[in-house]
Amino acid sequence: MFLSGFCYKKATYLAFLSHSLISLVPSIATMLNRSFILYLISFAYLATTVSVEGQRPLVTSEAYQKTVSGDSLFQQLETLAKFAIIDGGHSTIAGSVNQNATIYYIKSILDKTGYYDTYLQSMPFKFSDGTAAFSVNGTQYETFWLTYTPGEDAEGHWSTIILGDFPAEMSGSIALLPFGNCSFSDQVALAGAAGAAGADGEMGTGSLFNVTNPLGPYIPTTSITGVDGRALVAALQSGQNLVASLNVQEINEVRWTSNIIATTKSGDQDNIVTAGAQTDSVAAGPGINDDGSGSMGLLELALQLSNLSVNNSVRFYFWTLEEYGHLGSSHYVNTLSNEEREKIALYLNFDMIASPKFGYFVYDRIGSGFPAGSDHIQRNFEGYFTNIGLKSAPVGNNGRGDFAPFLDVGIPNGGLFTGAEQNKTAEQAVWWGGQVNVPYDACYHHACDALDNLNVTAWVNNTKAIAHVLATYATSLEGIPRLRNNTE
Protein backbone atom coordinates (compact mmCIF):
# COMPACT_ATOMS: atom_id res chain seq x y z
CA MET A 1 0.00 0.00 0.00
CA PHE A 2 1.23 3.46 -0.86
CA LEU A 3 3.08 5.53 1.67
CA SER A 4 6.04 6.58 -0.40
CA GLY A 5 8.45 5.30 -3.00
CA PHE A 6 11.28 2.94 -2.14
CA CYS A 7 13.71 0.92 -4.25
CA TYR A 8 16.92 -1.10 -3.91
CA LYS A 9 20.39 -1.35 -5.48
CA LYS A 10 21.92 1.06 -7.95
CA ALA A 11 21.43 -0.22 -11.50
CA THR A 12 19.33 0.49 -14.55
CA TYR A 13 17.18 -2.27 -15.97
CA LEU A 14 15.57 -1.60 -19.35
CA ALA A 15 14.49 -5.18 -19.91
CA PHE A 16 10.81 -4.44 -20.02
CA LEU A 17 10.82 -1.81 -22.75
CA SER A 18 10.00 -4.59 -25.19
CA HIS A 19 6.60 -6.23 -25.17
CA SER A 20 8.03 -9.43 -26.62
CA LEU A 21 8.55 -12.07 -23.95
CA ILE A 22 11.27 -13.77 -25.97
CA SER A 23 13.24 -10.55 -26.20
CA LEU A 24 13.07 -10.21 -22.42
CA VAL A 25 14.96 -13.42 -21.71
CA PRO A 26 18.49 -12.28 -22.70
CA SER A 27 18.09 -9.09 -20.66
CA ILE A 28 16.70 -10.96 -17.68
CA ALA A 29 19.56 -13.45 -17.94
CA THR A 30 22.05 -10.68 -17.29
CA MET A 31 20.31 -9.96 -13.99
CA LEU A 32 19.61 -13.48 -12.75
CA ASN A 33 21.94 -16.39 -12.25
CA ARG A 34 21.47 -19.41 -14.52
CA SER A 35 19.92 -21.60 -11.84
CA PHE A 36 17.26 -19.00 -11.15
CA ILE A 37 16.46 -18.69 -14.86
CA LEU A 38 15.78 -22.44 -14.88
CA TYR A 39 13.66 -21.98 -11.75
CA LEU A 40 11.56 -19.33 -13.47
CA ILE A 41 11.13 -21.36 -16.63
CA SER A 42 10.12 -24.46 -14.69
CA PHE A 43 7.42 -22.50 -12.92
CA ALA A 44 6.20 -21.00 -16.17
CA TYR A 45 5.54 -24.48 -17.48
CA LEU A 46 3.47 -25.51 -14.48
CA ALA A 47 0.45 -23.76 -15.98
CA THR A 48 -1.79 -26.29 -17.65
CA THR A 49 -2.88 -25.67 -21.23
CA VAL A 50 -6.65 -26.09 -21.25
CA SER A 51 -9.07 -27.22 -23.92
CA VAL A 52 -10.82 -25.01 -26.45
CA GLU A 53 -13.22 -22.37 -25.19
CA GLY A 54 -16.36 -24.26 -26.14
CA GLN A 55 -15.45 -27.10 -23.79
CA ARG A 56 -14.93 -24.91 -20.72
CA PRO A 57 -17.89 -24.62 -18.34
CA LEU A 58 -19.26 -21.14 -17.66
CA VAL A 59 -17.77 -19.67 -14.50
CA THR A 60 -19.98 -19.76 -11.43
CA SER A 61 -19.32 -18.43 -7.95
CA GLU A 62 -19.42 -21.90 -6.41
CA ALA A 63 -17.10 -23.51 -8.97
CA TYR A 64 -14.62 -20.62 -8.90
CA GLN A 65 -14.46 -20.55 -5.11
CA LYS A 66 -13.67 -24.26 -5.04
CA THR A 67 -10.44 -23.60 -6.94
CA VAL A 68 -9.06 -21.52 -4.05
CA SER A 69 -6.83 -23.26 -1.51
CA GLY A 70 -4.43 -22.01 1.12
CA ASP A 71 -1.69 -24.35 -0.12
CA SER A 72 -1.82 -23.03 -3.69
CA LEU A 73 -1.87 -19.43 -2.53
CA PHE A 74 1.06 -19.95 -0.20
CA GLN A 75 3.10 -21.63 -2.94
CA GLN A 76 2.74 -18.47 -5.02
CA LEU A 77 3.98 -16.37 -2.10
CA GLU A 78 6.95 -18.67 -1.60
CA THR A 79 7.90 -17.97 -5.20
CA LEU A 80 7.60 -14.23 -4.61
CA ALA A 81 9.76 -14.48 -1.49
CA LYS A 82 12.51 -16.18 -3.53
CA PHE A 83 12.43 -13.35 -6.06
CA ALA A 84 12.94 -10.85 -3.22
CA ILE A 85 16.34 -12.33 -2.31
CA ILE A 86 17.84 -12.44 -5.82
CA ASP A 87 21.20 -10.69 -6.05
CA GLY A 88 21.40 -10.30 -2.29
CA GLY A 89 18.20 -8.29 -2.14
CA HIS A 90 15.33 -8.42 0.31
CA SER A 91 12.46 -6.67 -1.49
CA THR A 92 10.67 -6.31 -4.83
CA ILE A 93 10.90 -2.54 -5.16
CA ALA A 94 10.08 -0.95 -8.51
CA GLY A 95 12.86 -1.00 -11.07
CA SER A 96 14.85 -3.71 -9.28
CA VAL A 97 16.01 -7.08 -10.57
CA ASN A 98 13.71 -8.57 -7.94
CA GLN A 99 10.57 -6.88 -9.23
CA ASN A 100 11.59 -7.63 -12.82
CA ALA A 101 11.79 -11.33 -11.96
CA THR A 102 8.28 -11.09 -10.48
CA ILE A 103 6.98 -9.40 -13.62
CA TYR A 104 8.60 -11.98 -15.88
CA TYR A 105 7.18 -14.86 -13.84
CA ILE A 106 3.62 -13.51 -13.83
CA LYS A 107 3.57 -12.78 -17.55
CA SER A 108 5.19 -16.06 -18.58
CA ILE A 109 2.90 -18.25 -16.48
CA LEU A 110 -0.20 -16.44 -17.77
CA ASP A 111 1.01 -16.67 -21.37
CA LYS A 112 1.43 -20.42 -20.99
CA THR A 113 -2.30 -20.86 -20.36
CA GLY A 114 -3.09 -19.54 -23.84
CA TYR A 115 -6.19 -17.96 -22.30
CA TYR A 116 -5.05 -14.34 -22.11
CA ASP A 117 -3.79 -11.58 -24.33
CA THR A 118 -1.00 -10.11 -22.22
CA TYR A 119 1.32 -7.17 -22.63
CA LEU A 120 3.76 -5.11 -20.63
CA GLN A 121 3.16 -1.38 -20.39
CA SER A 122 6.59 0.10 -19.71
CA MET A 123 7.36 3.56 -18.39
CA PRO A 124 10.29 5.57 -16.99
CA PHE A 125 10.19 6.88 -13.45
CA LYS A 126 12.36 8.81 -11.03
CA PHE A 127 13.95 6.06 -8.98
CA SER A 128 15.03 6.97 -5.47
CA ASP A 129 16.63 4.74 -2.86
CA GLY A 130 18.83 5.23 0.15
CA THR A 131 19.50 4.79 3.83
CA ALA A 132 19.57 7.15 6.77
CA ALA A 133 21.16 7.09 10.23
CA PHE A 134 20.33 9.61 12.93
CA SER A 135 21.63 10.13 16.47
CA VAL A 136 21.35 12.76 19.21
CA ASN A 137 24.10 13.09 21.81
CA GLY A 138 25.35 9.68 20.73
CA THR A 139 21.99 7.87 20.99
CA GLN A 140 20.79 6.21 17.76
CA TYR A 141 17.14 6.66 16.74
CA GLU A 142 14.97 4.54 14.47
CA THR A 143 14.65 6.34 11.15
CA PHE A 144 12.65 6.08 7.96
CA TRP A 145 14.43 7.21 4.81
CA LEU A 146 12.59 9.64 2.49
CA THR A 147 12.63 9.37 -1.28
CA TYR A 148 14.31 12.12 -3.33
CA THR A 149 16.28 13.50 -0.41
CA PRO A 150 19.92 14.35 -1.25
CA GLY A 151 22.59 12.30 0.47
CA GLU A 152 25.44 13.59 2.64
CA ASP A 153 26.49 13.94 6.26
CA ALA A 154 25.09 16.67 8.49
CA GLU A 155 25.99 17.50 12.07
CA GLY A 156 25.00 20.42 14.26
CA HIS A 157 22.92 21.78 17.14
CA TRP A 158 19.21 21.29 16.93
CA SER A 159 16.98 24.10 15.77
CA THR A 160 13.27 23.44 16.13
CA ILE A 161 11.02 24.86 13.41
CA ILE A 162 7.39 25.61 14.17
CA LEU A 163 5.16 25.88 11.09
CA GLY A 164 5.11 29.41 9.73
CA ASP A 165 8.03 30.45 11.95
CA PHE A 166 11.17 29.61 9.98
CA PRO A 167 14.28 31.43 11.28
CA ALA A 168 16.01 33.58 8.71
CA GLU A 169 19.32 31.82 9.33
CA MET A 170 19.88 28.21 10.32
CA SER A 171 23.36 27.59 8.98
CA GLY A 172 24.91 24.47 10.51
CA SER A 173 21.71 23.40 12.29
CA ILE A 174 19.47 20.36 11.89
CA ALA A 175 15.78 21.23 11.73
CA LEU A 176 13.05 19.26 13.48
CA LEU A 177 9.90 19.42 11.37
CA PRO A 178 6.49 18.34 12.67
CA PHE A 179 3.63 17.64 10.29
CA GLY A 180 1.64 20.76 9.57
CA ASN A 181 -0.55 22.71 7.19
CA CYS A 182 1.98 22.82 4.36
CA SER A 183 3.48 19.79 2.66
CA PHE A 184 6.51 18.15 4.22
CA SER A 185 8.49 18.71 1.00
CA ASP A 186 7.82 22.46 1.30
CA GLN A 187 8.98 22.40 4.93
CA VAL A 188 12.25 20.72 3.93
CA ALA A 189 12.78 23.23 1.11
CA LEU A 190 12.14 26.17 3.45
CA ALA A 191 14.57 24.73 5.99
CA GLY A 192 17.13 24.40 3.19
CA ALA A 193 16.52 27.99 2.12
CA ALA A 194 17.25 29.07 5.71
CA GLY A 195 20.59 27.26 5.57
CA ALA A 196 19.85 24.15 7.62
CA ALA A 197 22.29 21.29 7.18
CA GLY A 198 19.63 18.63 7.59
CA ALA A 199 16.04 17.97 8.58
CA ASP A 200 14.12 15.40 10.54
CA GLY A 201 10.36 14.81 10.46
CA GLU A 202 7.74 12.51 11.93
CA MET A 203 8.21 8.81 11.14
CA GLY A 204 6.43 7.66 8.01
CA THR A 205 6.34 10.92 6.06
CA GLY A 206 7.85 8.87 3.26
CA SER A 207 8.65 11.06 0.27
CA LEU A 208 9.53 14.52 -0.94
CA PHE A 209 7.68 13.51 -4.16
CA ASN A 210 10.06 15.24 -6.58
CA VAL A 211 13.73 15.98 -7.04
CA THR A 212 13.41 19.78 -6.72
CA ASN A 213 11.26 22.39 -4.99
CA PRO A 214 10.97 26.08 -5.98
CA LEU A 215 10.90 27.20 -2.34
CA GLY A 216 14.50 26.22 -1.71
CA PRO A 217 17.11 23.48 -2.00
CA TYR A 218 16.41 20.07 -0.57
CA ILE A 219 18.71 19.02 2.26
CA PRO A 220 19.50 15.56 3.71
CA THR A 221 16.27 14.42 5.37
CA THR A 222 14.96 11.48 7.34
CA SER A 223 12.05 10.85 9.69
CA ILE A 224 11.67 9.60 13.26
CA THR A 225 8.65 8.51 15.28
CA GLY A 226 6.23 11.05 16.68
CA VAL A 227 7.05 9.81 20.19
CA ASP A 228 10.77 10.44 19.68
CA GLY A 229 10.12 13.78 18.03
CA ARG A 230 7.95 15.04 20.88
CA ALA A 231 10.56 13.90 23.41
CA LEU A 232 13.26 15.86 21.58
CA VAL A 233 11.04 18.95 21.44
CA ALA A 234 10.48 18.69 25.20
CA ALA A 235 14.23 18.36 25.77
CA LEU A 236 14.91 21.45 23.67
CA GLN A 237 12.23 23.43 25.45
CA SER A 238 13.76 22.49 28.81
CA GLY A 239 17.06 24.02 27.69
CA GLN A 240 19.06 20.85 27.09
CA ASN A 241 21.99 21.08 24.67
CA LEU A 242 21.36 18.56 21.87
CA VAL A 243 23.91 17.76 19.17
CA ALA A 244 22.53 15.66 16.35
CA SER A 245 24.23 13.69 13.60
CA LEU A 246 22.47 12.74 10.36
CA ASN A 247 23.91 10.55 7.61
CA VAL A 248 21.95 9.99 4.38
CA GLN A 249 23.12 7.82 1.48
CA GLU A 250 20.99 8.00 -1.67
CA ILE A 251 20.53 7.12 -5.34
CA ASN A 252 18.26 9.30 -7.49
CA GLU A 253 18.07 8.31 -11.16
CA VAL A 254 15.72 7.47 -14.03
CA ARG A 255 14.76 3.80 -14.39
CA TRP A 256 12.13 1.78 -16.24
CA THR A 257 9.40 -0.51 -14.94
CA SER A 258 6.24 -2.18 -16.25
CA ASN A 259 2.59 -2.90 -15.60
CA ILE A 260 1.28 -6.31 -16.69
CA ILE A 261 -2.13 -6.33 -18.39
CA ALA A 262 -3.79 -9.70 -19.07
CA THR A 263 -7.21 -9.85 -20.76
CA THR A 264 -9.22 -12.98 -21.48
CA LYS A 265 -9.42 -13.69 -25.21
CA SER A 266 -13.03 -14.75 -24.76
CA GLY A 267 -16.00 -12.84 -23.44
CA ASP A 268 -17.54 -9.51 -24.42
CA GLN A 269 -14.62 -7.17 -25.10
CA ASP A 270 -16.90 -4.14 -24.78
CA ASN A 271 -17.81 -5.03 -21.18
CA ILE A 272 -14.58 -5.84 -19.39
CA VAL A 273 -14.49 -6.74 -15.69
CA THR A 274 -11.11 -5.74 -14.26
CA ALA A 275 -9.13 -6.40 -11.07
CA GLY A 276 -5.69 -5.31 -9.95
CA ALA A 277 -2.91 -5.53 -7.35
CA GLN A 278 0.68 -4.28 -7.19
CA THR A 279 3.97 -6.11 -7.82
CA ASP A 280 6.28 -3.60 -6.09
CA SER A 281 7.13 -3.45 -2.41
CA VAL A 282 8.88 -0.86 -0.30
CA ALA A 283 12.65 -1.15 0.12
CA ALA A 284 12.42 -2.29 3.73
CA GLY A 285 11.17 -5.80 3.03
CA PRO A 286 9.72 -8.37 0.62
CA GLY A 287 6.15 -7.08 0.85
CA ILE A 288 4.50 -10.44 1.46
CA ASN A 289 1.25 -8.99 2.79
CA ASP A 290 1.77 -5.61 1.09
CA ASP A 291 1.03 -6.61 -1.55
CA GLY A 292 2.07 -10.15 -2.29
CA SER A 293 -1.24 -11.24 -0.79
CA GLY A 294 -3.13 -9.25 -3.41
CA SER A 295 -0.94 -9.89 -6.45
CA MET A 296 -0.42 -13.60 -5.82
CA GLY A 297 -4.09 -14.03 -4.93
CA LEU A 298 -5.08 -12.50 -8.26
CA LEU A 299 -2.47 -14.54 -10.12
CA GLU A 300 -3.88 -17.76 -8.68
CA LEU A 301 -7.42 -16.68 -9.62
CA ALA A 302 -6.27 -15.78 -13.14
CA LEU A 303 -4.71 -19.22 -13.56
CA GLN A 304 -7.83 -20.97 -12.30
CA LEU A 305 -10.13 -18.88 -14.50
CA SER A 306 -8.34 -20.27 -17.56
CA ASN A 307 -10.26 -23.53 -16.98
CA LEU A 308 -13.62 -21.75 -17.18
CA SER A 309 -15.49 -19.59 -19.68
CA VAL A 310 -16.90 -16.08 -19.25
CA ASN A 311 -19.68 -14.00 -20.77
CA ASN A 312 -17.86 -10.73 -20.12
CA SER A 313 -14.13 -10.44 -20.65
CA VAL A 314 -12.01 -10.33 -17.49
CA ARG A 315 -8.80 -8.31 -17.26
CA PHE A 316 -6.14 -8.67 -14.57
CA TYR A 317 -3.72 -5.82 -13.82
CA PHE A 318 -0.45 -6.31 -11.99
CA TRP A 319 0.62 -2.76 -11.22
CA THR A 320 4.03 -1.25 -10.74
CA LEU A 321 4.94 1.90 -8.79
CA GLU A 322 2.08 1.72 -6.32
CA GLU A 323 4.55 2.55 -3.56
CA TYR A 324 5.49 5.71 -5.45
CA GLY A 325 1.92 6.97 -5.28
CA HIS A 326 0.10 4.58 -7.66
CA LEU A 327 2.05 5.93 -10.64
CA GLY A 328 1.68 2.71 -12.64
CA SER A 329 -2.10 2.60 -12.50
CA SER A 330 -2.28 6.36 -13.06
CA HIS A 331 -0.14 6.03 -16.18
CA TYR A 332 -2.39 3.27 -17.47
CA VAL A 333 -5.66 5.13 -16.92
CA ASN A 334 -4.29 8.44 -18.18
CA THR A 335 -3.15 6.87 -21.46
CA LEU A 336 -6.49 5.20 -22.20
CA SER A 337 -8.67 6.70 -24.90
CA ASN A 338 -12.25 7.53 -23.98
CA GLU A 339 -13.36 4.54 -26.05
CA GLU A 340 -11.03 2.21 -24.14
CA ARG A 341 -12.23 3.57 -20.81
CA GLU A 342 -15.84 2.95 -21.78
CA LYS A 343 -15.10 -0.72 -22.33
CA ILE A 344 -14.08 -1.11 -18.67
CA ALA A 345 -17.24 -2.01 -16.79
CA LEU A 346 -15.68 -1.87 -13.31
CA TYR A 347 -12.43 -2.14 -11.38
CA LEU A 348 -11.68 -4.19 -8.25
CA ASN A 349 -8.60 -3.42 -6.12
CA PHE A 350 -6.85 -5.73 -3.67
CA ASP A 351 -4.05 -4.31 -1.54
CA MET A 352 -3.21 -6.19 1.68
CA ILE A 353 -5.78 -8.97 2.06
CA ALA A 354 -3.97 -11.25 4.54
CA SER A 355 -2.98 -9.05 7.49
CA PRO A 356 -1.95 -11.08 10.59
CA LYS A 357 -4.41 -9.32 12.92
CA PHE A 358 -6.93 -8.93 10.11
CA GLY A 359 -10.27 -7.25 9.75
CA TYR A 360 -12.64 -7.94 6.87
CA PHE A 361 -12.90 -4.49 5.33
CA VAL A 362 -14.88 -3.65 2.20
CA TYR A 363 -14.21 -0.39 0.36
CA ASP A 364 -16.94 2.08 1.30
CA ARG A 365 -18.55 3.13 -1.97
CA ILE A 366 -22.06 4.11 -0.93
CA GLY A 367 -22.94 7.74 -1.64
CA SER A 368 -23.19 10.29 -4.42
CA GLY A 369 -19.44 10.89 -4.42
CA PHE A 370 -18.69 7.55 -6.09
CA PRO A 371 -19.28 6.35 -9.65
CA ALA A 372 -22.68 4.72 -10.13
CA GLY A 373 -22.43 0.98 -9.63
CA SER A 374 -19.72 1.19 -6.96
CA ASP A 375 -22.37 0.69 -4.27
CA HIS A 376 -23.47 -2.51 -6.01
CA ILE A 377 -19.90 -3.83 -5.83
CA GLN A 378 -19.71 -3.01 -2.13
CA ARG A 379 -22.98 -4.77 -1.37
CA ASN A 380 -21.89 -7.77 -3.42
CA PHE A 381 -18.80 -8.20 -1.25
CA GLU A 382 -20.74 -7.53 1.96
CA GLY A 383 -23.39 -10.06 0.95
CA TYR A 384 -20.74 -12.69 0.41
CA PHE A 385 -19.30 -12.29 3.90
CA THR A 386 -22.78 -12.29 5.43
CA ASN A 387 -23.65 -15.51 3.63
CA ILE A 388 -20.60 -17.32 5.03
CA GLY A 389 -21.24 -15.99 8.54
CA LEU A 390 -18.49 -13.38 8.72
CA LYS A 391 -18.79 -9.75 9.78
CA SER A 392 -17.44 -7.14 7.37
CA ALA A 393 -17.08 -3.39 7.81
CA PRO A 394 -16.86 -0.51 5.32
CA VAL A 395 -13.56 1.34 5.11
CA GLY A 396 -12.60 4.62 3.48
CA ASN A 397 -9.37 4.71 1.51
CA ASN A 398 -8.46 8.42 1.27
CA GLY A 399 -6.95 8.03 -2.20
CA ARG A 400 -4.33 5.52 -0.99
CA GLY A 401 -4.17 2.97 -3.76
CA ASP A 402 -4.46 1.94 -7.38
CA PHE A 403 -8.23 2.40 -7.33
CA ALA A 404 -7.84 6.20 -7.23
CA PRO A 405 -7.22 6.76 -10.98
CA PHE A 406 -10.32 4.71 -11.80
CA LEU A 407 -12.40 6.76 -9.39
CA ASP A 408 -11.13 9.93 -11.01
CA VAL A 409 -12.50 8.96 -14.44
CA GLY A 410 -15.83 7.65 -13.18
CA ILE A 411 -15.26 3.89 -13.41
CA PRO A 412 -17.24 1.93 -10.78
CA ASN A 413 -14.88 0.26 -8.36
CA GLY A 414 -14.50 -1.49 -5.05
CA GLY A 415 -12.21 -3.82 -3.18
CA LEU A 416 -11.10 -5.55 -0.01
CA PHE A 417 -8.58 -4.73 2.72
CA THR A 418 -7.50 -6.38 5.98
CA GLY A 419 -5.83 -3.41 7.68
CA ALA A 420 -2.36 -1.90 7.88
CA GLU A 421 -0.70 0.14 10.63
CA GLN A 422 -3.95 1.17 12.33
CA ASN A 423 -4.90 -0.37 15.68
CA LYS A 424 -7.84 -2.72 16.13
CA THR A 425 -10.70 -1.25 18.18
CA ALA A 426 -12.59 -3.00 20.96
CA GLU A 427 -15.63 -3.46 18.72
CA GLN A 428 -13.51 -4.92 15.93
CA ALA A 429 -11.85 -7.34 18.36
CA VAL A 430 -15.33 -8.66 19.16
CA TRP A 431 -16.07 -9.08 15.45
CA TRP A 432 -12.83 -10.70 14.34
CA GLY A 433 -10.90 -11.67 17.45
CA GLY A 434 -7.47 -10.37 18.36
CA GLN A 435 -6.23 -7.77 20.79
CA VAL A 436 -7.42 -4.21 21.21
CA ASN A 437 -4.98 -1.43 20.26
CA VAL A 438 -2.73 -3.80 18.31
CA PRO A 439 -2.04 -3.01 14.62
CA TYR A 440 -3.64 -5.17 11.96
CA ASP A 441 -0.17 -5.46 10.43
CA ALA A 442 2.67 -4.40 12.71
CA CYS A 443 5.11 -5.27 9.89
CA TYR A 444 3.52 -2.86 7.41
CA HIS A 445 6.39 -1.33 5.37
CA HIS A 446 8.99 -3.13 7.48
CA ALA A 447 11.51 -5.91 6.91
CA CYS A 448 9.33 -8.35 8.87
CA ASP A 449 6.63 -8.31 6.15
CA ALA A 450 7.79 -11.82 5.28
CA LEU A 451 6.22 -15.26 4.82
CA ASP A 452 5.19 -15.54 8.46
CA ASN A 453 3.46 -12.15 8.32
CA LEU A 454 0.03 -13.20 7.11
CA ASN A 455 -3.15 -14.92 8.17
CA VAL A 456 -3.89 -17.68 5.67
CA THR A 457 -7.51 -18.10 6.79
CA ALA A 458 -8.28 -14.44 6.13
CA TRP A 459 -6.40 -14.66 2.83
CA VAL A 460 -8.43 -17.67 1.67
CA ASN A 461 -11.71 -16.05 2.72
CA ASN A 462 -10.87 -12.85 0.89
CA THR A 463 -9.69 -14.67 -2.23
CA LYS A 464 -12.93 -16.66 -2.30
CA ALA A 465 -14.83 -13.39 -1.93
CA ILE A 466 -12.94 -12.06 -4.95
CA ALA A 467 -13.76 -15.25 -6.87
CA HIS A 468 -17.44 -14.78 -6.03
CA VAL A 469 -17.56 -11.17 -7.21
CA LEU A 470 -15.49 -11.82 -10.35
CA ALA A 471 -17.71 -14.77 -11.27
CA THR A 472 -20.82 -12.67 -10.70
CA TYR A 473 -19.76 -9.85 -13.02
CA ALA A 474 -18.04 -12.11 -15.56
CA THR A 475 -21.47 -13.68 -16.01
CA SER A 476 -23.70 -10.61 -15.80
CA LEU A 477 -23.26 -6.86 -15.28
CA GLU A 478 -26.68 -6.39 -13.75
CA GLY A 479 -26.42 -3.48 -11.31
CA ILE A 480 -23.48 -1.85 -13.11
CA PRO A 481 -24.46 1.09 -15.37
CA ARG A 482 -22.77 0.92 -18.76
CA LEU A 483 -23.28 4.50 -19.96
CA ARG A 484 -20.75 7.01 -18.66
CA ASN A 485 -19.64 10.46 -19.72
CA ASN A 486 -15.87 10.21 -19.40
CA THR A 487 -13.66 12.89 -20.85
CA GLU A 488 -10.28 12.52 -22.55
Short mmCIF file of N, CA and C in Angstrom, two decimals, residues 284-290 442-454:
data_model
loop_
_atom_site.label_atom_id
_atom_site.label_comp_id
_atom_site.label_asym_id
_atom_site.label_seq_id
_atom_site.Cartn_x
_atom_site.Cartn_y
_atom_site.Cartn_z
N ALA A 284 12.12 -1.70 2.42
CA ALA A 284 12.42 -2.29 3.73
C ALA A 284 12.28 -3.80 3.77
N GLY A 285 11.40 -4.37 2.94
CA GLY A 285 11.17 -5.80 3.03
C GLY A 285 10.52 -6.37 1.80
N PRO A 286 10.23 -7.68 1.81
CA PRO A 286 9.72 -8.37 0.62
C PRO A 286 8.28 -8.07 0.28
N GLY A 287 7.53 -7.45 1.18
CA GLY A 287 6.15 -7.08 0.85
C GLY A 287 5.25 -8.29 0.68
N ILE A 288 5.30 -9.23 1.59
CA ILE A 288 4.50 -10.44 1.46
C ILE A 288 3.01 -10.15 1.65
N ASN A 289 2.65 -9.41 2.67
CA ASN A 289 1.25 -8.99 2.79
C ASN A 289 0.98 -7.78 1.91
N ASP A 290 1.91 -6.85 1.87
CA ASP A 290 1.77 -5.61 1.09
C ASP A 290 2.72 -5.63 -0.11
N ALA A 442 1.56 -5.11 12.08
CA ALA A 442 2.67 -4.40 12.71
C ALA A 442 3.91 -4.37 11.82
N CYS A 443 3.96 -5.22 10.80
CA CYS A 443 5.11 -5.27 9.89
C CYS A 443 4.88 -4.46 8.62
N TYR A 444 3.81 -3.70 8.57
CA TYR A 444 3.52 -2.86 7.41
C TYR A 444 4.71 -1.97 7.08
N HIS A 445 5.24 -2.11 5.85
CA HIS A 445 6.39 -1.33 5.37
C HIS A 445 7.64 -1.56 6.20
N HIS A 446 7.79 -2.77 6.73
CA HIS A 446 8.99 -3.13 7.48
C HIS A 446 9.58 -4.43 6.95
N ALA A 447 10.81 -4.71 7.37
CA ALA A 447 11.51 -5.91 6.91
C ALA A 447 10.79 -7.19 7.32
N CYS A 448 10.00 -7.15 8.38
CA CYS A 448 9.33 -8.35 8.87
C CYS A 448 8.07 -8.70 8.08
N ASP A 449 7.76 -7.93 7.02
CA ASP A 449 6.63 -8.31 6.15
C ASP A 449 7.08 -9.47 5.27
N ALA A 450 7.24 -10.62 5.91
CA ALA A 450 7.79 -11.82 5.28
C ALA A 450 6.74 -12.93 5.30
N LEU A 451 7.17 -14.16 5.00
CA LEU A 451 6.22 -15.26 4.82
C LEU A 451 5.42 -15.59 6.08
N ASP A 452 5.94 -15.27 7.24
CA ASP A 452 5.19 -15.54 8.46
C ASP A 452 4.32 -14.36 8.87
N ASN A 453 4.23 -13.35 8.01
CA ASN A 453 3.46 -12.15 8.32
C ASN A 453 2.13 -12.15 7.57
N LEU A 454 1.34 -13.19 7.75
CA LEU A 454 0.03 -13.20 7.11
C LEU A 454 -0.87 -14.19 7.82
#
